[in-house]
PDB file of C-alpha atoms in Angstrom:
ATOM      1  CA  MET A 188      -0.240  -0.037   0.203  1.00  0.00           C
ATOM      2  CA  LEU A 189       1.317   3.263  -1.139  1.00  0.00           C
ATOM      3  CA  ASP A 190       1.649   6.515   1.775  1.00  0.00           C
ATOM      4  CA  CYS A 191       0.003   9.146   0.058  1.00  0.00           C
ATOM      5  CA  VAL A 192      -2.145   9.590  -3.026  1.00  0.00           C
ATOM      6  CA  LEU A 193      -2.319  12.817  -4.336  1.00  0.00           C
ATOM      7  CA  LEU A 194      -5.288  13.870  -5.797  1.00  0.00           C
ATOM      8  CA  VAL A 195      -5.354  16.904  -8.074  1.00  0.00           C
ATOM      9  CA  VAL A 196      -8.446  18.686 -10.190  1.00  0.00           C
ATOM     10  CA  SER A 197      -7.271  20.476 -12.886  1.00  0.00           C
ATOM     11  CA  TYR A 198      -8.992  22.557 -14.874  1.00  0.00           C
ATOM     12  CA  ARG A 199      -6.765  24.230 -17.999  1.00  0.00           C
ATOM     13  CA  SER A 200      -4.291  23.698 -15.914  1.00  0.00           C
ATOM     14  CA  ALA A 201      -1.569  21.668 -17.017  1.00  0.00           C
ATOM     15  CA  GLN A 202       1.349  24.195 -16.550  1.00  0.00           C
ATOM     16  CA  ASP A 203      -0.200  24.580 -12.886  1.00  0.00           C
ATOM     17  CA  VAL A 204      -0.079  21.181 -12.210  1.00  0.00           C
ATOM     18  CA  THR A 205       3.432  20.591 -13.207  1.00  0.00           C
ATOM     19  CA  ALA A 206       5.453  22.908 -11.517  1.00  0.00           C
ATOM     20  CA  LEU A 207       3.307  21.954  -8.682  1.00  0.00           C
ATOM     21  CA  LEU A 208       3.872  18.037  -9.072  1.00  0.00           C
ATOM     22  CA  ALA A 209       7.803  18.951  -9.271  1.00  0.00           C
ATOM     23  CA  THR A 210       7.601  20.305  -5.398  1.00  0.00           C
ATOM     24  CA  VAL A 211       6.665  17.179  -4.412  1.00  0.00           C
ATOM     25  CA  PRO A 212       9.572  14.362  -3.472  1.00  0.00           C
ATOM     26  CA  PRO A 213      10.496  16.878  -1.106  1.00  0.00           C
ATOM     27  CA  ALA A 214       7.105  17.561   0.818  1.00  0.00           C
ATOM     28  CA  VAL A 215       7.299  13.663   0.914  1.00  0.00           C
ATOM     29  CA  GLY A 216      10.418  12.726   1.595  1.00  0.00           C
ATOM     30  CA  GLU A 217      10.958   9.375   2.064  1.00  0.00           C
ATOM     31  CA  LEU A 218       6.305   8.061   2.188  1.00  0.00           C
ATOM     32  CA  SER A 219       5.414   6.620  -1.012  1.00  0.00           C
ATOM     33  CA  TRP A 220       2.974   8.618  -3.414  1.00  0.00           C
ATOM     34  CA  ARG A 221       0.840   8.650  -6.627  1.00  0.00           C
ATOM     35  CA  ALA A 222      -0.565  11.746  -8.144  1.00  0.00           C
ATOM     36  CA  VAL A 223      -3.948  11.279  -9.860  1.00  0.00           C
ATOM     37  CA  VAL A 224      -4.423  14.374 -11.725  1.00  0.00           C
ATOM     38  CA  VAL A 225      -7.769  14.777 -13.141  1.00  0.00           C
ATOM     39  CA  ASN A 226      -8.817  16.192 -16.142  1.00  0.00           C
ATOM     40  CA  ASN A 227     -12.024  18.288 -16.068  1.00  0.00           C
ATOM     41  CA  ASP A 228     -11.489  19.727 -19.829  1.00  0.00           C
ATOM     42  CA  PRO A 229     -11.458  17.113 -22.256  1.00  0.00           C
ATOM     43  CA  ALA A 230      -9.928  19.652 -24.800  1.00  0.00           C
ATOM     44  CA  ASP A 231      -6.812  20.141 -22.419  1.00  0.00           C
ATOM     45  CA  ASP A 232      -3.711  18.862 -23.655  1.00  0.00           C
ATOM     46  CA  LEU A 233      -1.843  16.837 -20.453  1.00  0.00           C
ATOM     47  CA  SER A 234       0.333  14.098 -22.099  1.00  0.00           C
ATOM     48  CA  ALA A 235       2.842  15.897 -20.772  1.00  0.00           C
ATOM     49  CA  VAL A 236       1.601  15.799 -17.535  1.00  0.00           C
ATOM     50  CA  ALA A 237       0.737  11.248 -17.802  1.00  0.00           C
ATOM     51  CA  ALA A 238       4.566  11.584 -19.080  1.00  0.00           C
ATOM     52  CA  LEU A 239       5.873  12.552 -15.484  1.00  0.00           C
ATOM     53  CA  PRO A 240       7.004   9.284 -13.261  1.00  0.00           C
ATOM     54  CA  GLY A 241       4.618   8.398 -10.443  1.00  0.00           C
ATOM     55  CA  VAL A 242       1.523  10.725 -12.100  1.00  0.00           C
ATOM     56  CA  GLU A 243      -1.811   9.225 -13.802  1.00  0.00           C
ATOM     57  CA  VAL A 244      -3.966  10.817 -15.451  1.00  0.00           C
ATOM     58  CA  VAL A 245      -7.623  10.095 -15.779  1.00  0.00           C
ATOM     59  CA  GLU A 246     -10.038  12.179 -18.487  1.00  0.00           C
ATOM     60  CA  SER A 247     -13.154  13.272 -17.378  1.00  0.00           C
ATOM     61  CA  GLU A 248     -15.986  13.768 -19.653  1.00  0.00           C
ATOM     62  CA  ALA A 249     -17.136  17.134 -18.937  1.00  0.00           C
ATOM     63  CA  ASN A 250     -16.149  19.906 -16.472  1.00  0.00           C
ATOM     64  CA  LEU A 251     -17.312  18.165 -13.223  1.00  0.00           C
ATOM     65  CA  GLY A 252     -16.664  21.022 -11.186  1.00  0.00           C
ATOM     66  CA  TYR A 253     -14.325  20.653  -8.543  1.00  0.00           C
ATOM     67  CA  ALA A 254     -16.583  18.353  -6.205  1.00  0.00           C
ATOM     68  CA  GLY A 255     -17.146  16.402  -9.445  1.00  0.00           C
ATOM     69  CA  GLY A 256     -13.627  16.209 -10.538  1.00  0.00           C
ATOM     70  CA  ILE A 257     -12.332  15.178  -6.387  1.00  0.00           C
ATOM     71  CA  ASN A 258     -15.039  12.375  -7.304  1.00  0.00           C
ATOM     72  CA  VAL A 259     -13.427  10.975 -10.373  1.00  0.00           C
ATOM     73  CA  GLY A 260      -9.863  10.678  -8.491  1.00  0.00           C
ATOM     74  CA  LEU A 261     -11.444   8.983  -5.551  1.00  0.00           C
ATOM     75  CA  ALA A 262     -12.714   6.554  -7.868  1.00  0.00           C
ATOM     76  CA  ALA A 263      -9.737   5.981  -9.373  1.00  0.00           C
ATOM     77  CA  ALA A 264      -6.618   6.591  -6.549  1.00  0.00           C
ATOM     78  CA  PRO A 265      -4.832   3.074  -6.110  1.00  0.00           C
ATOM     79  CA  PRO A 266      -4.976   1.886  -2.350  1.00  0.00           C
ATOM     80  CA  SER A 267      -2.997   4.371   0.231  1.00  0.00           C
ATOM     81  CA  ARG A 268      -3.202   5.869   3.727  1.00  0.00           C
ATOM     82  CA  PHE A 269      -3.575   9.011   3.423  1.00  0.00           C
ATOM     83  CA  THR A 270      -5.351  10.987   0.313  1.00  0.00           C
ATOM     84  CA  ILE A 271      -3.838  14.935  -0.025  1.00  0.00           C
ATOM     85  CA  PHE A 272      -6.760  16.960  -2.047  1.00  0.00           C
ATOM     86  CA  LEU A 273      -4.293  20.069  -3.366  1.00  0.00           C
ATOM     87  CA  ASN A 274      -5.280  22.448  -5.690  1.00  0.00           C
ATOM     88  CA  PRO A 275      -3.084  22.755  -8.991  1.00  0.00           C
ATOM     89  CA  ASP A 276      -2.016  26.469  -8.372  1.00  0.00           C
ATOM     90  CA  LEU A 277      -0.067  25.401  -5.155  1.00  0.00           C
ATOM     91  CA  ARG A 278       3.206  24.779  -4.405  1.00  0.00           C
ATOM     92  CA  LEU A 279       4.876  22.543  -1.726  1.00  0.00           C
ATOM     93  CA  MET A 280       7.415  23.090   0.757  1.00  0.00           C
ATOM     94  CA  PRO A 281       9.979  20.548   1.918  1.00  0.00           C
ATOM     95  CA  ASP A 282       8.200  18.602   4.249  1.00  0.00           C
ATOM     96  CA  SER A 283       5.055  19.779   4.295  1.00  0.00           C
ATOM     97  CA  ILE A 284       3.151  16.744   3.092  1.00  0.00           C
ATOM     98  CA  VAL A 285       5.480  14.632   5.470  1.00  0.00           C
ATOM     99  CA  THR A 286       5.039  16.876   8.597  1.00  0.00           C
ATOM    100  CA  MET A 287       0.563  16.592   7.739  1.00  0.00           C
ATOM    101  CA  ALA A 288       0.964  13.241   7.829  1.00  0.00           C
ATOM    102  CA  ARG A 289       2.723  13.207  11.282  1.00  0.00           C
ATOM    103  CA  ALA A 290      -0.368  15.206  12.916  1.00  0.00           C
ATOM    104  CA  ALA A 291      -3.150  13.540  11.065  1.00  0.00           C
ATOM    105  CA  GLU A 292      -2.597  10.243  13.545  1.00  0.00           C
ATOM    106  CA  GLU A 293      -4.844   7.295  12.670  1.00  0.00           C
ATOM    107  CA  ARG A 294      -8.365   9.397  12.455  1.00  0.00           C
ATOM    108  CA  HIS A 295      -7.941  13.186  11.322  1.00  0.00           C
ATOM    109  CA  ALA A 296      -7.486  15.435   8.558  1.00  0.00           C
ATOM    110  CA  VAL A 297      -4.739  18.003   8.520  1.00  0.00           C
ATOM    111  CA  ALA A 298      -4.843  21.394   6.802  1.00  0.00           C
ATOM    112  CA  PRO A 299      -1.469  23.358   6.469  1.00  0.00           C
ATOM    113  CA  ARG A 300       0.016  26.804   6.413  1.00  0.00           C
ATOM    114  CA  ILE A 301      -0.438  28.543   3.399  1.00  0.00           C
ATOM    115  CA  VAL A 302       1.336  31.355   2.421  1.00  0.00           C
ATOM    116  CA  ASP A 303       1.318  33.680  -0.498  1.00  0.00           C
ATOM    117  CA  ASP A 304       3.646  34.550  -3.126  1.00  0.00           C
ATOM    118  CA  ALA A 305       4.954  37.128  -1.159  1.00  0.00           C
ATOM    119  CA  GLY A 306       5.566  34.720   1.903  1.00  0.00           C
ATOM    120  CA  GLU A 307       2.812  36.270   4.085  1.00  0.00           C
ATOM    121  CA  THR A 308       0.420  34.022   5.627  1.00  0.00           C
ATOM    122  CA  ALA A 309      -3.182  33.809   3.983  1.00  0.00           C
ATOM    123  CA  PRO A 310      -6.073  33.447   6.697  1.00  0.00           C
ATOM    124  CA  SER A 311      -7.071  30.123   5.597  1.00  0.00           C
ATOM    125  CA  LEU A 312      -8.801  29.012   8.864  1.00  0.00           C
ATOM    126  CA  ARG A 313     -12.674  29.287   9.152  1.00  0.00           C
ATOM    127  CA  ARG A 314     -15.361  28.873  12.150  1.00  0.00           C
ATOM    128  CA  GLU A 315     -18.431  27.192  10.761  1.00  0.00           C
ATOM    129  CA  PRO A 316     -20.906  29.279   8.966  1.00  0.00           C
ATOM    130  CA  ALA A 317     -23.778  30.763  11.375  1.00  0.00           C
ATOM    131  CA  VAL A 318     -26.150  33.432  10.721  1.00  0.00           C
ATOM    132  CA  LEU A 319     -24.408  35.937  13.404  1.00  0.00           C
ATOM    133  CA  GLY A 320     -21.054  35.480  12.328  1.00  0.00           C
ATOM    134  CA  SER A 321     -22.324  36.364   8.258  1.00  0.00           C
ATOM    135  CA  LEU A 322     -23.704  39.163   9.702  1.00  0.00           C
ATOM    136  CA  GLY A 323     -20.761  40.743  11.343  1.00  0.00           C
ATOM    137  CA  ASP A 324     -19.231  39.710   8.054  1.00  0.00           C
ATOM    138  CA  ALA A 325     -22.275  41.808   6.477  1.00  0.00           C
ATOM    139  CA  LEU A 326     -21.789  44.852   8.256  1.00  0.00           C
ATOM    140  CA  PHE A 327     -17.860  44.954   8.848  1.00  0.00           C
ATOM    141  CA  GLY A 328     -15.938  43.185   6.313  1.00  0.00           C
ATOM    142  CA  ASP A 329     -12.594  43.404   7.095  1.00  0.00           C
ATOM    143  CA  ARG A 330     -13.094  46.487   9.566  1.00  0.00           C
ATOM    144  CA  TRP A 331     -12.863  45.634  12.925  1.00  0.00           C
ATOM    145  CA  PRO A 332     -10.442  42.782  12.616  1.00  0.00           C
ATOM    146  CA  ASN A 333     -10.125  42.557  16.237  1.00  0.00           C
ATOM    147  CA  ARG A 334     -14.097  41.660  16.692  1.00  0.00           C
ATOM    148  CA  PRO A 335     -15.702  38.353  18.775  1.00  0.00           C
ATOM    149  CA  GLY A 336     -15.057  35.300  17.022  1.00  0.00           C
ATOM    150  CA  TRP A 337     -19.283  34.977  17.060  1.00  0.00           C
ATOM    151  CA  LEU A 338     -19.282  38.012  14.744  1.00  0.00           C
ATOM    152  CA  SER A 339     -17.540  36.472  12.171  1.00  0.00           C
ATOM    153  CA  GLU A 340     -16.758  33.422   9.858  1.00  0.00           C
ATOM    154  CA  MET A 341     -12.914  33.940   9.324  1.00  0.00           C
ATOM    155  CA  ILE A 342     -10.409  33.751  11.695  1.00  0.00           C
ATOM    156  CA  ARG A 343      -7.940  36.429  11.389  1.00  0.00           C
ATOM    157  CA  GLU A 344      -6.281  36.860  14.916  1.00  0.00           C
ATOM    158  CA  PRO A 345      -2.550  35.898  12.606  1.00  0.00           C
ATOM    159  CA  ALA A 346      -1.232  34.608  16.557  1.00  0.00           C
ATOM    160  CA  ALA A 347      -3.853  31.494  15.391  1.00  0.00           C
ATOM    161  CA  TYR A 348      -1.999  31.059  12.655  1.00  0.00           C
ATOM    162  CA  GLU A 349       1.273  30.110  14.636  1.00  0.00           C
ATOM    163  CA  ARG A 350      -0.272  27.470  16.629  1.00  0.00           C
ATOM    164  CA  ARG A 351      -1.232  23.789  15.795  1.00  0.00           C
ATOM    165  CA  MET A 352      -5.146  23.470  16.933  1.00  0.00           C
ATOM    166  CA  LYS A 353      -8.325  22.376  16.025  1.00  0.00           C
ATOM    167  CA  VAL A 354     -10.751  24.282  13.351  1.00  0.00           C
ATOM    168  CA  ASP A 355     -14.161  23.616  12.184  1.00  0.00           C
ATOM    169  CA  TRP A 356     -12.757  23.831   8.322  1.00  0.00           C
ATOM    170  CA  ALA A 357      -9.904  25.321   6.207  1.00  0.00           C
ATOM    171  CA  THR A 358     -10.157  26.953   2.804  1.00  0.00           C
ATOM    172  CA  GLY A 359      -9.725  23.426   0.550  1.00  0.00           C
ATOM    173  CA  ALA A 360      -6.659  24.296  -1.253  1.00  0.00           C
ATOM    174  CA  ALA A 361      -4.457  21.563   0.894  1.00  0.00           C
ATOM    175  CA  LEU A 362      -5.965  18.602   2.864  1.00  0.00           C
ATOM    176  CA  LEU A 363      -4.738  15.146   3.736  1.00  0.00           C
ATOM    177  CA  VAL A 364      -7.176  12.821   5.361  1.00  0.00           C
ATOM    178  CA  PRO A 365      -6.497   9.384   6.256  1.00  0.00           C
ATOM    179  CA  THR A 366      -8.039   7.156   3.280  1.00  0.00           C
ATOM    180  CA  SER A 367      -9.878   4.626   5.460  1.00  0.00           C
ATOM    181  CA  VAL A 368     -11.735   8.045   6.627  1.00  0.00           C
ATOM    182  CA  ALA A 369     -11.859   9.605   2.960  1.00  0.00           C
ATOM    183  CA  ARG A 370     -14.170   5.582   2.487  1.00  0.00           C
ATOM    184  CA  GLU A 371     -15.872   6.527   5.503  1.00  0.00           C
ATOM    185  CA  VAL A 372     -17.222  10.164   4.823  1.00  0.00           C
ATOM    186  CA  GLY A 373     -17.572   8.538   0.627  1.00  0.00           C
ATOM    187  CA  PRO A 374     -18.028  10.749  -2.011  1.00  0.00           C
ATOM    188  CA  TRP A 375     -17.575  15.010  -2.225  1.00  0.00           C
ATOM    189  CA  ASP A 376     -20.981  16.690  -2.747  1.00  0.00           C
ATOM    190  CA  ALA A 377     -21.108  17.223  -6.136  1.00  0.00           C
ATOM    191  CA  ASP A 378     -24.980  17.620  -6.419  1.00  0.00           C
ATOM    192  CA  ARG A 379     -24.972  20.637  -4.958  1.00  0.00           C
ATOM    193  CA  PHE A 380     -21.778  22.271  -5.292  1.00  0.00           C
ATOM    194  CA  PHE A 381     -19.996  22.448  -8.874  1.00  0.00           C
ATOM    195  CA  LEU A 382     -17.308  24.951  -6.920  1.00  0.00           C
ATOM    196  CA  TYR A 383     -16.976  26.683  -3.580  1.00  0.00           C
ATOM    197  CA  SER A 384     -18.272  25.751  -0.052  1.00  0.00           C
ATOM    198  CA  GLU A 385     -17.932  21.617  -1.184  1.00  0.00           C
ATOM    199  CA  GLU A 386     -14.673  21.348   1.546  1.00  0.00           C
ATOM    200  CA  THR A 387     -17.046  23.351   4.294  1.00  0.00           C
ATOM    201  CA  ASP A 388     -19.734  20.603   3.772  1.00  0.00           C
ATOM    202  CA  TYR A 389     -16.307  17.902   3.400  1.00  0.00           C
ATOM    203  CA  CYS A 390     -15.250  19.030   7.433  1.00  0.00           C
ATOM    204  CA  ARG A 391     -18.472  19.300   8.660  1.00  0.00           C
ATOM    205  CA  ARG A 392     -18.976  15.462   7.707  1.00  0.00           C
ATOM    206  CA  LEU A 393     -15.823  14.781   8.507  1.00  0.00           C
ATOM    207  CA  ARG A 394     -16.367  16.270  12.265  1.00  0.00           C
ATOM    208  CA  ALA A 395     -19.786  13.857  12.057  1.00  0.00           C
ATOM    209  CA  ALA A 396     -17.391  11.274  11.443  1.00  0.00           C
ATOM    210  CA  GLY A 397     -15.548  11.424  14.720  1.00  0.00           C
ATOM    211  CA  SER A 398     -12.373  13.366  12.842  1.00  0.00           C
ATOM    212  CA  GLN A 399     -11.072  16.729  13.900  1.00  0.00           C
ATOM    213  CA  VAL A 400      -9.765  19.010  11.154  1.00  0.00           C
ATOM    214  CA  ARG A 401      -6.431  20.354  12.930  1.00  0.00           C
ATOM    215  CA  PHE A 402      -4.111  22.956  11.306  1.00  0.00           C
ATOM    216  CA  THR A 403      -0.542  22.633  11.818  1.00  0.00           C
ATOM    217  CA  PRO A 404       1.876  25.808  10.514  1.00  0.00           C
ATOM    218  CA  ASP A 405       4.595  23.557  10.863  1.00  0.00           C
ATOM    219  CA  ALA A 406       3.772  22.574   7.314  1.00  0.00           C
ATOM    220  CA  THR A 407       3.599  25.077   4.736  1.00  0.00           C
ATOM    221  CA  VAL A 408       2.531  25.291   1.025  1.00  0.00           C
ATOM    222  CA  SER A 409       2.451  28.388  -1.387  1.00  0.00           C
ATOM    223  CA  HIS A 410      -0.707  29.390  -3.475  1.00  0.00           C
ATOM    224  CA  ARG A 411      -1.070  31.551  -5.853  1.00  0.00           C
ATOM    225  CA  GLY A 412      -4.968  32.073  -6.077  1.00  0.00           C
ATOM    226  CA  GLY A 413      -7.165  31.917  -8.774  1.00  0.00           C
ATOM    227  CA  GLY A 414      -6.702  29.028 -10.406  1.00  0.00           C
ATOM    228  CA  SER A 415     -10.106  28.655 -11.070  1.00  0.00           C
ATOM    229  CA  GLY A 416     -10.185  32.043 -12.316  1.00  0.00           C
ATOM    230  CA  THR A 417     -12.054  34.770 -11.114  1.00  0.00           C
ATOM    231  CA  SER A 418     -15.430  36.450 -12.626  1.00  0.00           C
ATOM    232  CA  ASP A 419     -18.422  37.495 -11.704  1.00  0.00           C
ATOM    233  CA  ALA A 420     -20.217  34.769 -12.556  1.00  0.00           C
ATOM    234  CA  LEU A 421     -17.755  32.601  -9.706  1.00  0.00           C
ATOM    235  CA  TYR A 422     -18.435  35.474  -7.274  1.00  0.00           C
ATOM    236  CA  ALA A 423     -22.063  35.060  -7.530  1.00  0.00           C
ATOM    237  CA  LEU A 424     -21.666  31.264  -7.563  1.00  0.00           C
ATOM    238  CA  LEU A 425     -19.633  31.354  -4.089  1.00  0.00           C
ATOM    239  CA  GLU A 426     -22.412  33.739  -2.290  1.00  0.00           C
ATOM    240  CA  VAL A 427     -25.127  31.121  -3.682  1.00  0.00           C
ATOM    241  CA  ASN A 428     -23.269  27.859  -2.236  1.00  0.00           C
ATOM    242  CA  ARG A 429     -23.200  29.381   0.865  1.00  0.00           C
ATOM    243  CA  VAL A 430     -26.860  29.127   1.072  1.00  0.00           C
ATOM    244  CA  ARG A 431     -26.834  26.214  -0.749  1.00  0.00           C
ATOM    245  CA  TYR A 432     -24.462  24.603   1.825  1.00  0.00           C
ATOM    246  CA  PHE A 433     -26.692  26.412   5.409  1.00  0.00           C
ATOM    247  CA  ARG A 434     -29.630  24.784   4.003  1.00  0.00           C
ATOM    248  CA  LYS A 435     -27.895  21.835   3.784  1.00  0.00           C
ATOM    249  CA  TRP A 436     -27.800  21.405   6.982  1.00  0.00           C
ATOM    250  CA  HIS A 437     -30.212  23.591   9.136  1.00  0.00           C
ATOM    251  CA  ARG A 438     -34.285  24.217   9.220  1.00  0.00           C
ATOM    252  CA  ALA A 439     -36.048  26.317   6.919  1.00  0.00           C
ATOM    253  CA  PRO A 440     -36.193  29.265   9.392  1.00  0.00           C
ATOM    254  CA  ALA A 441     -32.678  29.696   9.850  1.00  0.00           C
ATOM    255  CA  GLY A 442     -31.866  28.860   6.692  1.00  0.00           C
ATOM    256  CA  ALA A 443     -34.277  31.748   5.913  1.00  0.00           C
ATOM    257  CA  ALA A 444     -32.577  34.075   8.019  1.00  0.00           C
ATOM    258  CA  PHE A 445     -29.230  32.897   6.512  1.00  0.00           C
ATOM    259  CA  ALA A 446     -30.381  33.832   2.954  1.00  0.00           C
ATOM    260  CA  ALA A 447     -31.323  37.260   3.590  1.00  0.00           C
ATOM    261  CA  VAL A 448     -27.716  38.219   6.145  1.00  0.00           C
ATOM    262  CA  THR A 449     -25.760  37.159   2.700  1.00  0.00           C
ATOM    263  CA  ALA A 450     -28.223  38.746   0.335  1.00  0.00           C
ATOM    264  CA  LEU A 451     -27.316  41.921   2.635  1.00  0.00           C
ATOM    265  CA  HIS A 452     -24.072  41.281   2.145  1.00  0.00           C
ATOM    266  CA  SER A 453     -24.192  42.043  -1.302  1.00  0.00           C
ATOM    267  CA  LEU A 454     -26.717  44.945  -1.257  1.00  0.00           C
ATOM    268  CA  LEU A 455     -24.228  46.470   0.944  1.00  0.00           C
ATOM    269  CA  ARG A 456     -21.521  46.455  -1.363  1.00  0.00           C
ATOM    270  CA  ALA A 457     -24.344  47.177  -4.388  1.00  0.00           C
ATOM    271  CA  SER A 458     -21.758  49.386  -6.526  1.00  0.00           C
ATOM    272  CA  ARG A 459     -19.606  46.522  -7.838  1.00  0.00           C
ATOM    273  CA  SER A 460     -20.834  44.810 -10.482  1.00  0.00           C
ATOM    274  CA  ARG A 461     -19.758  41.043  -8.846  1.00  0.00           C
ATOM    275  CA  ASN A 462     -22.329  41.917  -6.250  1.00  0.00           C
ATOM    276  CA  ARG A 463     -24.836  43.427  -8.154  1.00  0.00           C
ATOM    277  CA  LEU A 464     -25.065  39.576 -10.207  1.00  0.00           C
ATOM    278  CA  ALA A 465     -24.843  37.923  -6.807  1.00  0.00           C
ATOM    279  CA  LEU A 466     -27.882  39.773  -4.896  1.00  0.00           C
ATOM    280  CA  ARG A 467     -29.771  38.930  -8.345  1.00  0.00           C
ATOM    281  CA  ALA A 468     -28.594  35.302  -8.385  1.00  0.00           C
ATOM    282  CA  LEU A 469     -29.815  35.115  -4.661  1.00  0.00           C
ATOM    283  CA  LEU A 470     -33.365  36.113  -5.824  1.00  0.00           C
ATOM    284  CA  SER A 471     -33.685  34.573  -9.168  1.00  0.00           C
ATOM    285  CA  ALA A 472     -33.857  30.412 -10.192  1.00  0.00           C
ATOM    286  CA  SER A 473     -33.100  31.376 -13.584  1.00  0.00           C
ATOM    287  CA  VAL A 474     -29.975  34.073 -12.564  1.00  0.00           C
ATOM    288  CA  ARG A 475     -29.102  30.898 -10.844  1.00  0.00           C
ATOM    289  CA  GLY A 476     -29.237  28.298 -13.788  1.00  0.00           C
ATOM    290  CA  GLU A 477     -26.939  30.202 -15.679  1.00  0.00           C
ATOM    291  CA  LEU A 478     -24.040  30.430 -13.235  1.00  0.00           C
ATOM    292  CA  PRO A 479     -21.385  27.948 -13.611  1.00  0.00           C
ATOM    293  CA  GLY A 480     -22.218  24.417 -13.019  1.00  0.00           C
ATOM    294  CA  GLY A 481     -26.340  25.483 -13.403  1.00  0.00           C
ATOM    295  CA  THR A 482     -29.143  24.103 -11.138  1.00  0.00           C
ATOM    296  CA  ARG A 483     -27.862  22.310  -8.425  1.00  0.00           C
ATOM    297  CA  GLN A 484     -29.867  21.036  -5.220  1.00  0.00           C
ATOM    298  CA  GLY A 485     -30.244  23.190  -1.814  1.00  0.00           C
ATOM    299  CA  LEU A 486     -31.384  26.706  -4.129  1.00  0.00           C
TER     300      LEU A 486
END
């Protein structure tokens, strides 16, 4: 059995994936590994990636979204002790995978410290979405960064990123999960989430299965970001999927309150085109159907 399977979903990301895979050997040390790269764009040529040692490219039939691509990769993955989900626009620092594997023990998921191109730590840790936390973010945004935790979903305190800690969830650029736990939890929810909020949902399901989500700053990855692109439609999808996630796990009255607060967030920023589109998508099923991934469950 392999120690690690690295699972990467690529959408027009051949150059990024090649650069990511070049950083794997010093990151895994003496651990055995194999990379499964899911090509989510049938028109993209990943033959150069497939020729790399230890790499298997799996072709999807269409752009299945991030969660859908992950599920294709999980189905194709060989047996291993750990499954590591990685964005294609990452670079792994030396010993990062080794450190994450040690922190996982036999049961827990592990997220690393993420830095940007300048080496600055990114605020990647999150609290479980809640109505009051969403309201605080809608009203204050990045202002009042030291506000009480119940008024923000994002963990902004710099000191939090200097210590190992248990978190509700972390942004899904890099996550290590014991493969036995991944089998228990099952596929990612591709019926609801084409892109965004799928990692929030997956981390909640990990916690429900009795696993912790552990943050370890001793493991570092560099994330360029924007690998899936940026557009008004993608931002609107992010906001819509936050509501889809909340409605999945909460009763109708709480779901309605969360949806109203999410709409308020965009209404207060309606001078921006992306927020105007997000507001329209939250209010209109036909507009939601035109977003990437089309019509989905939950909203």
